[in-house]
Short mmCIF file of C-alpha atoms and ligand atoms in Angstrom, two decimals:
data_model
loop_
_atom_site.label_atom_id
_atom_site.label_comp_id
_atom_site.label_asym_id
_atom_site.label_seq_id
_atom_site.Cartn_x
_atom_site.Cartn_y
_atom_site.Cartn_z
CA UNK A 1 16.40 6.71 -16.69
CA UNK A 2 13.80 5.20 -19.01
CA UNK A 3 11.62 3.07 -16.76
CA UNK A 4 9.52 1.48 -19.50
CA UNK A 5 6.23 2.36 -17.82
CA UNK A 6 4.57 4.27 -20.69
CA UNK A 7 1.29 2.71 -21.78
CA UNK A 8 1.11 0.32 -18.81
CA UNK A 9 -1.99 0.06 -16.64
CA UNK A 10 -1.96 -0.02 -12.85
CA UNK A 11 -4.41 -0.56 -10.02
CA UNK A 12 -3.54 1.26 -6.81
CA UNK A 13 -5.55 0.30 -3.71
CA UNK A 14 -6.60 2.90 -1.12
CA UNK A 15 -5.47 5.88 -3.17
CA UNK A 16 -7.59 8.96 -2.47
CA UNK A 17 -4.89 10.29 -0.12
CA UNK A 18 -1.60 9.45 1.59
CA UNK A 19 0.81 6.83 0.30
CA UNK A 20 -1.63 5.32 -2.23
CA UNK A 21 -2.33 8.71 -3.81
CA UNK A 22 1.38 9.51 -4.10
CA UNK A 23 1.96 6.14 -5.80
CA UNK A 24 -0.88 6.69 -8.28
CA UNK A 25 0.43 10.16 -9.12
CA UNK A 26 4.02 8.94 -9.53
CA UNK A 27 2.96 6.07 -11.82
CA UNK A 28 0.80 8.47 -13.86
CA UNK A 29 3.77 10.84 -14.19
CA UNK A 30 5.73 7.95 -15.71
CA UNK A 31 3.03 7.38 -18.32
CA UNK A 32 0.87 4.68 -16.70
CA UNK A 33 -2.91 4.67 -16.80
CA UNK A 34 -4.11 4.31 -13.21
CA UNK A 35 -7.22 2.98 -11.52
CA UNK A 36 -7.54 4.59 -8.11
CA UNK A 37 -9.99 3.61 -5.40
CA UNK A 38 -11.38 4.44 -1.98
CA UNK A 39 -14.70 4.20 -0.12
CA UNK A 40 -15.49 7.94 -0.16
CA UNK A 41 -16.60 9.45 -3.47
CA UNK A 42 -15.76 13.11 -2.90
CA UNK A 43 -12.08 12.65 -2.02
CA UNK A 44 -11.67 10.05 -4.76
CA UNK A 45 -13.04 12.36 -7.46
CA UNK A 46 -10.87 15.24 -6.25
CA UNK A 47 -7.77 13.04 -6.36
CA UNK A 48 -8.61 11.82 -9.87
CA UNK A 49 -8.92 15.45 -11.02
CA UNK A 50 -5.64 16.36 -9.34
CA UNK A 51 -3.75 13.54 -11.07
CA UNK A 52 -5.36 14.34 -14.44
CA UNK A 53 -4.40 18.01 -14.10
CA UNK A 54 -0.74 17.12 -13.49
CA UNK A 55 -0.29 14.29 -16.01
CA UNK A 56 -1.47 13.05 -19.39
CA UNK A 57 -2.61 9.75 -17.84
CA UNK A 58 -6.05 8.20 -18.02
CA UNK A 59 -7.33 8.05 -14.43
CA UNK A 60 -10.19 5.74 -13.47
CA UNK A 61 -11.67 6.47 -10.03
CA UNK A 62 -13.65 3.51 -8.66
CA UNK A 63 -15.50 3.30 -5.38
CA UNK A 64 -14.20 0.19 -3.64
CA UNK A 65 -13.93 -1.13 -0.12
CA UNK A 66 -10.76 -3.22 -0.19
CA UNK A 67 -12.18 -5.45 2.55
CA UNK A 68 -15.03 -6.57 0.24
CA UNK A 69 -14.36 -9.36 -2.27
CA UNK A 70 -17.29 -8.23 -4.45
CA UNK A 71 -15.84 -4.72 -4.65
CA UNK A 72 -12.39 -6.05 -5.56
CA UNK A 73 -13.84 -8.22 -8.34
CA UNK A 74 -15.60 -5.15 -9.74
CA UNK A 75 -12.45 -3.01 -9.40
CA UNK A 76 -10.32 -5.45 -11.39
CA UNK A 77 -13.03 -6.10 -13.99
CA UNK A 78 -13.70 -2.41 -14.66
CA UNK A 79 -9.97 -1.60 -14.80
CA UNK A 80 -9.36 -4.33 -17.40
CA UNK A 81 -12.43 -3.25 -19.41
CA UNK A 82 -11.37 0.40 -19.42
CA UNK A 83 -7.64 0.07 -20.06
CA UNK A 84 -7.64 -3.26 -21.93
CA UNK A 85 -4.81 -4.58 -19.76
CA UNK A 86 -3.43 -4.70 -16.21
CA UNK A 87 0.34 -4.65 -15.71
CA UNK A 88 0.81 -3.41 -12.15
CA UNK A 89 -1.06 -4.13 -8.94
CA UNK A 90 -0.26 -2.07 -5.85
CA UNK A 91 -1.98 -3.57 -2.83
CA UNK A 92 -2.75 -0.86 -0.30
CA UNK A 93 -5.57 0.00 2.12
CA UNK A 94 -6.03 1.87 5.38
CA UNK A 95 -4.15 0.42 8.35
CA UNK A 96 -5.84 -1.43 11.23
CA UNK A 97 -6.63 0.38 14.51
CA UNK A 98 -4.16 0.82 17.36
CA UNK A 99 -4.51 -1.41 20.42
CA UNK A 100 -3.28 -4.39 22.42
CA UNK A 101 -4.47 -8.03 22.34
CA UNK A 102 -7.15 -7.38 25.01
CA UNK A 103 -8.70 -4.60 22.93
CA UNK A 104 -9.80 -6.68 19.95
CA UNK A 105 -12.77 -8.95 19.34
CA UNK A 106 -13.15 -11.76 16.81
CA UNK A 107 -14.84 -9.28 14.43
CA UNK A 108 -11.96 -6.82 14.64
CA UNK A 109 -9.39 -9.52 13.87
CA UNK A 110 -11.51 -10.61 10.91
CA UNK A 111 -11.74 -7.02 9.66
CA UNK A 112 -7.96 -6.62 9.82
CA UNK A 113 -7.53 -9.89 7.91
CA UNK A 114 -10.04 -8.77 5.26
CA UNK A 115 -8.60 -5.28 4.85
CA UNK A 116 -4.88 -5.90 5.14
CA UNK A 117 -4.32 -9.54 4.14
CA UNK A 118 -7.20 -11.00 2.13
CA UNK A 119 -7.47 -7.76 0.12
CA UNK A 120 -4.02 -8.54 -1.31
CA UNK A 121 -4.81 -12.24 -1.88
CA UNK A 122 -8.09 -11.37 -3.62
CA UNK A 123 -6.74 -8.56 -5.79
CA UNK A 124 -3.86 -10.72 -6.95
CA UNK A 125 -6.21 -13.65 -7.68
CA UNK A 126 -8.52 -11.47 -9.79
CA UNK A 127 -5.71 -9.63 -11.60
CA UNK A 128 -3.51 -12.65 -12.28
CA UNK A 129 -5.05 -13.72 -15.61
CA UNK A 130 -4.37 -10.17 -16.90
CA UNK A 131 -0.83 -9.97 -15.47
CA UNK A 132 0.01 -13.37 -16.97
CA UNK A 133 -0.71 -12.13 -20.52
CA UNK A 134 2.42 -9.99 -20.69
CA UNK A 135 4.12 -10.29 -17.30
CA UNK A 136 3.69 -7.75 -14.55
CA UNK A 137 4.36 -6.41 -11.10
CA UNK A 138 2.74 -6.95 -7.71
CA UNK A 139 3.77 -4.55 -4.95
CA UNK A 140 2.32 -4.86 -1.46
CA UNK A 141 2.41 -1.86 0.87
CA UNK A 142 2.96 -3.26 4.36
CA UNK A 143 4.87 -1.63 7.25
CA UNK A 144 8.24 -1.71 8.99
CA UNK A 145 6.23 -3.68 11.58
CA UNK A 146 7.03 -6.81 9.54
CA UNK A 147 10.70 -6.36 10.43
CA UNK A 148 10.31 -4.83 13.89
CA UNK A 149 6.84 -5.16 15.47
CA UNK A 150 5.45 -1.88 16.82
CA UNK A 151 3.91 -1.73 20.32
CA UNK A 152 0.12 -1.18 20.42
CA UNK A 153 -0.23 -2.23 16.77
CA UNK A 154 -0.83 -5.95 17.26
CA UNK A 155 -3.28 -6.27 14.36
CA UNK A 156 -0.81 -4.75 11.92
CA UNK A 157 2.16 -6.71 13.33
CA UNK A 158 0.30 -10.01 12.95
CA UNK A 159 -1.67 -9.63 9.75
CA UNK A 160 1.03 -8.00 7.59
CA UNK A 161 3.45 -10.87 8.15
CA UNK A 162 0.90 -13.03 6.31
CA UNK A 163 1.32 -10.76 3.29
CA UNK A 164 5.09 -11.12 3.43
CA UNK A 165 4.88 -14.93 3.67
CA UNK A 166 2.45 -15.09 0.78
CA UNK A 167 4.52 -12.70 -1.35
CA UNK A 168 7.73 -14.65 -0.84
CA UNK A 169 6.14 -17.91 -1.97
CA UNK A 170 4.26 -16.21 -4.80
CA UNK A 171 7.42 -14.53 -6.13
CA UNK A 172 8.84 -18.01 -6.78
CA UNK A 173 5.62 -19.39 -8.23
CA UNK A 174 5.11 -16.48 -10.64
CA UNK A 175 8.72 -15.91 -11.77
CA UNK A 176 8.20 -18.12 -14.83
CA UNK A 177 5.31 -15.82 -15.89
CA UNK A 178 7.52 -12.73 -15.82
CA UNK A 179 5.70 -11.40 -12.74
CA UNK A 180 7.64 -10.00 -9.80
CA UNK A 181 6.19 -9.75 -6.28
CA UNK A 182 7.69 -7.43 -3.66
CA UNK A 183 6.76 -5.76 -0.37
CA UNK A 184 7.41 -2.12 0.49
CA UNK A 185 7.50 -1.23 4.18
CA UNK A 186 6.89 2.41 5.12
CA UNK A 187 8.36 3.71 8.37
CA UNK A 188 7.07 7.05 9.67
CA UNK A 189 5.54 8.71 6.60
CA UNK A 190 3.77 12.05 7.11
CA UNK A 191 0.14 11.20 6.26
CA UNK A 192 -3.28 11.53 7.85
CA UNK A 193 -2.90 8.06 9.36
CA UNK A 194 0.42 8.88 11.02
CA UNK A 195 -0.99 12.12 12.38
CA UNK A 196 -3.94 10.23 13.95
CA UNK A 197 -1.54 7.73 15.56
CA UNK A 198 0.60 10.56 16.98
CA UNK A 199 -2.52 12.44 18.17
CA UNK A 200 -3.76 9.33 20.02
CA UNK A 201 -0.36 8.95 21.66
CA UNK A 202 -0.18 12.64 22.63
CA UNK A 203 -3.59 12.33 24.28
CA UNK A 204 -2.71 9.09 26.09
CA UNK A 205 0.51 10.58 27.44
CA UNK A 206 -0.91 14.05 28.20
CA UNK A 207 1.47 15.76 25.78
CA UNK A 208 1.04 18.04 22.78
CA UNK A 209 1.06 16.73 19.21
CA UNK A 210 4.03 19.00 18.49
CA UNK A 211 6.06 17.32 21.26
CA UNK A 212 5.34 13.85 19.90
CA UNK A 213 6.19 14.96 16.36
CA UNK A 214 9.51 16.46 17.43
CA UNK A 215 10.35 13.33 19.44
CA UNK A 216 9.68 11.08 16.43
CA UNK A 217 11.72 13.32 14.12
CA UNK A 218 14.58 13.24 16.61
CA UNK A 219 14.37 9.44 16.80
CA UNK A 220 14.64 9.09 13.03
CA UNK A 221 18.35 8.93 12.08
CA UNK A 222 17.77 11.15 9.01
CA UNK A 223 16.27 13.81 11.32
CA UNK A 224 13.04 14.15 9.32
CA UNK A 225 9.91 12.09 8.66
CA UNK A 226 9.33 10.60 5.22
CA UNK A 227 6.82 11.94 2.70
CA UNK A 228 4.42 9.75 0.67
CA UNK A 229 6.52 10.56 -2.42
CA UNK A 230 9.51 8.82 -0.79
CA UNK A 231 7.54 5.55 -0.76
CA UNK A 232 6.17 6.18 -4.26
CA UNK A 233 9.70 6.54 -5.68
CA UNK A 234 10.57 2.98 -4.64
CA UNK A 235 7.23 1.61 -5.86
CA UNK A 236 7.73 3.20 -9.28
CA UNK A 237 11.17 1.63 -9.59
CA UNK A 238 9.88 -1.80 -8.53
CA UNK A 239 7.06 -1.42 -11.08
CA UNK A 240 9.50 -0.60 -13.86
CA UNK A 241 11.22 -2.79 -16.46
CA UNK A 242 14.50 -2.04 -14.68
CA UNK A 243 13.40 -4.09 -11.66
CA UNK A 244 12.89 -7.35 -13.56
CA UNK A 245 15.41 -9.22 -11.36
CA UNK A 246 14.06 -7.95 -8.01
CA UNK A 247 11.41 -10.30 -6.65
CA UNK A 248 10.50 -11.70 -3.24
CA UNK A 249 12.11 -8.67 -1.55
CA UNK A 250 10.79 -6.79 1.48
CA UNK A 251 12.25 -3.28 1.49
CA UNK A 252 11.75 -0.56 4.09
CA UNK A 253 11.51 3.19 3.42
CA UNK A 254 12.14 4.50 6.92
CA UNK A 255 15.06 6.94 7.12
CA UNK A 256 17.21 4.19 8.74
CA UNK A 257 14.82 3.84 11.71
CA UNK A 258 14.64 0.05 11.72
CA UNK A 259 17.52 -1.44 13.69
CA UNK A 260 16.96 -5.00 12.44
CA UNK A 261 19.51 -6.19 9.85
CA UNK A 262 17.02 -7.89 7.49
P1 NAD B 301 -4.07 7.02 5.02
O1 NAD B 301 -5.06 6.67 6.07
O2 NAD B 301 -3.50 8.39 5.01
O3 NAD B 301 -4.67 6.70 3.56
C1 NAD B 301 -5.31 5.49 3.31
C2 NAD B 301 -6.01 5.53 1.97
O4 NAD B 301 -6.70 4.30 1.79
C3 NAD B 301 -7.08 6.61 1.87
O5 NAD B 301 -7.18 7.03 0.52
C4 NAD B 301 -8.35 5.89 2.29
O6 NAD B 301 -9.51 6.49 1.76
C5 NAD B 301 -8.11 4.53 1.68
N1 NAD B 301 -8.75 3.40 2.36
C6 NAD B 301 -8.71 3.12 3.67
N2 NAD B 301 -9.38 1.97 3.91
C7 NAD B 301 -9.86 1.54 2.72
C8 NAD B 301 -10.65 0.45 2.32
N3 NAD B 301 -11.08 -0.47 3.19
N4 NAD B 301 -10.96 0.32 1.01
C9 NAD B 301 -10.54 1.24 0.11
N5 NAD B 301 -9.81 2.30 0.44
C10 NAD B 301 -9.45 2.45 1.72
O7 NAD B 301 -2.93 5.92 5.18
P2 NAD B 301 -1.39 5.96 4.73
O8 NAD B 301 -0.59 6.57 5.81
O9 NAD B 301 -1.30 6.46 3.36
O10 NAD B 301 -1.04 4.40 4.81
C11 NAD B 301 -1.27 3.48 3.76
C12 NAD B 301 -0.91 2.10 4.30
O11 NAD B 301 0.46 2.09 4.71
C13 NAD B 301 -1.75 1.70 5.51
O12 NAD B 301 -2.03 0.32 5.47
C14 NAD B 301 -0.83 2.03 6.67
O13 NAD B 301 -1.12 1.29 7.83
C15 NAD B 301 0.52 1.65 6.06
N6 NAD B 301 1.61 2.32 6.77
C16 NAD B 301 1.65 3.66 6.87
C17 NAD B 301 2.68 4.26 7.59
C18 NAD B 301 2.77 5.76 7.75
O14 NAD B 301 3.63 6.23 8.49
N7 NAD B 301 1.95 6.54 7.12
C19 NAD B 301 3.66 3.47 8.20
C20 NAD B 301 3.59 2.09 8.06
C21 NAD B 301 2.55 1.52 7.35
#
């Protein structure tokens, strides 16, 4: 299938590893130039080299903390200067810490808002003049928590619903500009973050990591956990010309784990 992604330019948030990295690689494989970002230089450079070695894409690695508005302004500016255009914005960053309501201070709530809600608002605001030139795609990486809140992840459960509310409204506001806005919700995807969450649970419950992993695999109707490439495949399609009529949608990639209908 010709996806119409050749020559397009994309920004992918939080992309030195995990889901963001898989998305950047998949877009690059389809012919997009990609700006990738993270806070740590070493991993970012290594990822840029890896993507370059596997594709013909131009890869722009930029140090950026997605919870800083200054950094986001620089990220969007340098991407536009380097590639001359921005067509696709994938909003992604590390997830907030695990815990219950009693665990979190005012500062920790603010940090979650900055990293997982305002990062999307700010990146879209900065990129919008570029997207409006030719139309474009906004894809927010959230979590199945927006459909079925997850215990001990109150920050994620609360803050990500803000992204979904914003995206729904924005999809209607930006339709006339040829810009679609969608949310992708990973379920259990085998990344460093998921491993840390399972490790914390294994420790809390006095069990081995292997036991927790097997339990989660058994709980997933498909019988296996997802890979970052499973999320990237949906993102690439939503970013493509083929997805011009899909906007305002919130789609999970979770091996049928979510029991909610919508
Ligand atoms: P990860 O921790 O493996 O990777 C996160 C990436 O973002 C890394 O490259 C990291 O360097 C970068 N990053 C983190 N914070 C950043 C910041 N403030 N600024 C810039 N870069 C930053 O995470 P992942 O598993 O790939 O998850 C990506 C997103 O998807 C997270 O928000 C996570 O909560 C969400 N999610 C993941 C799963 C899963 O099972 N893996 C499930 C649901 C939701």
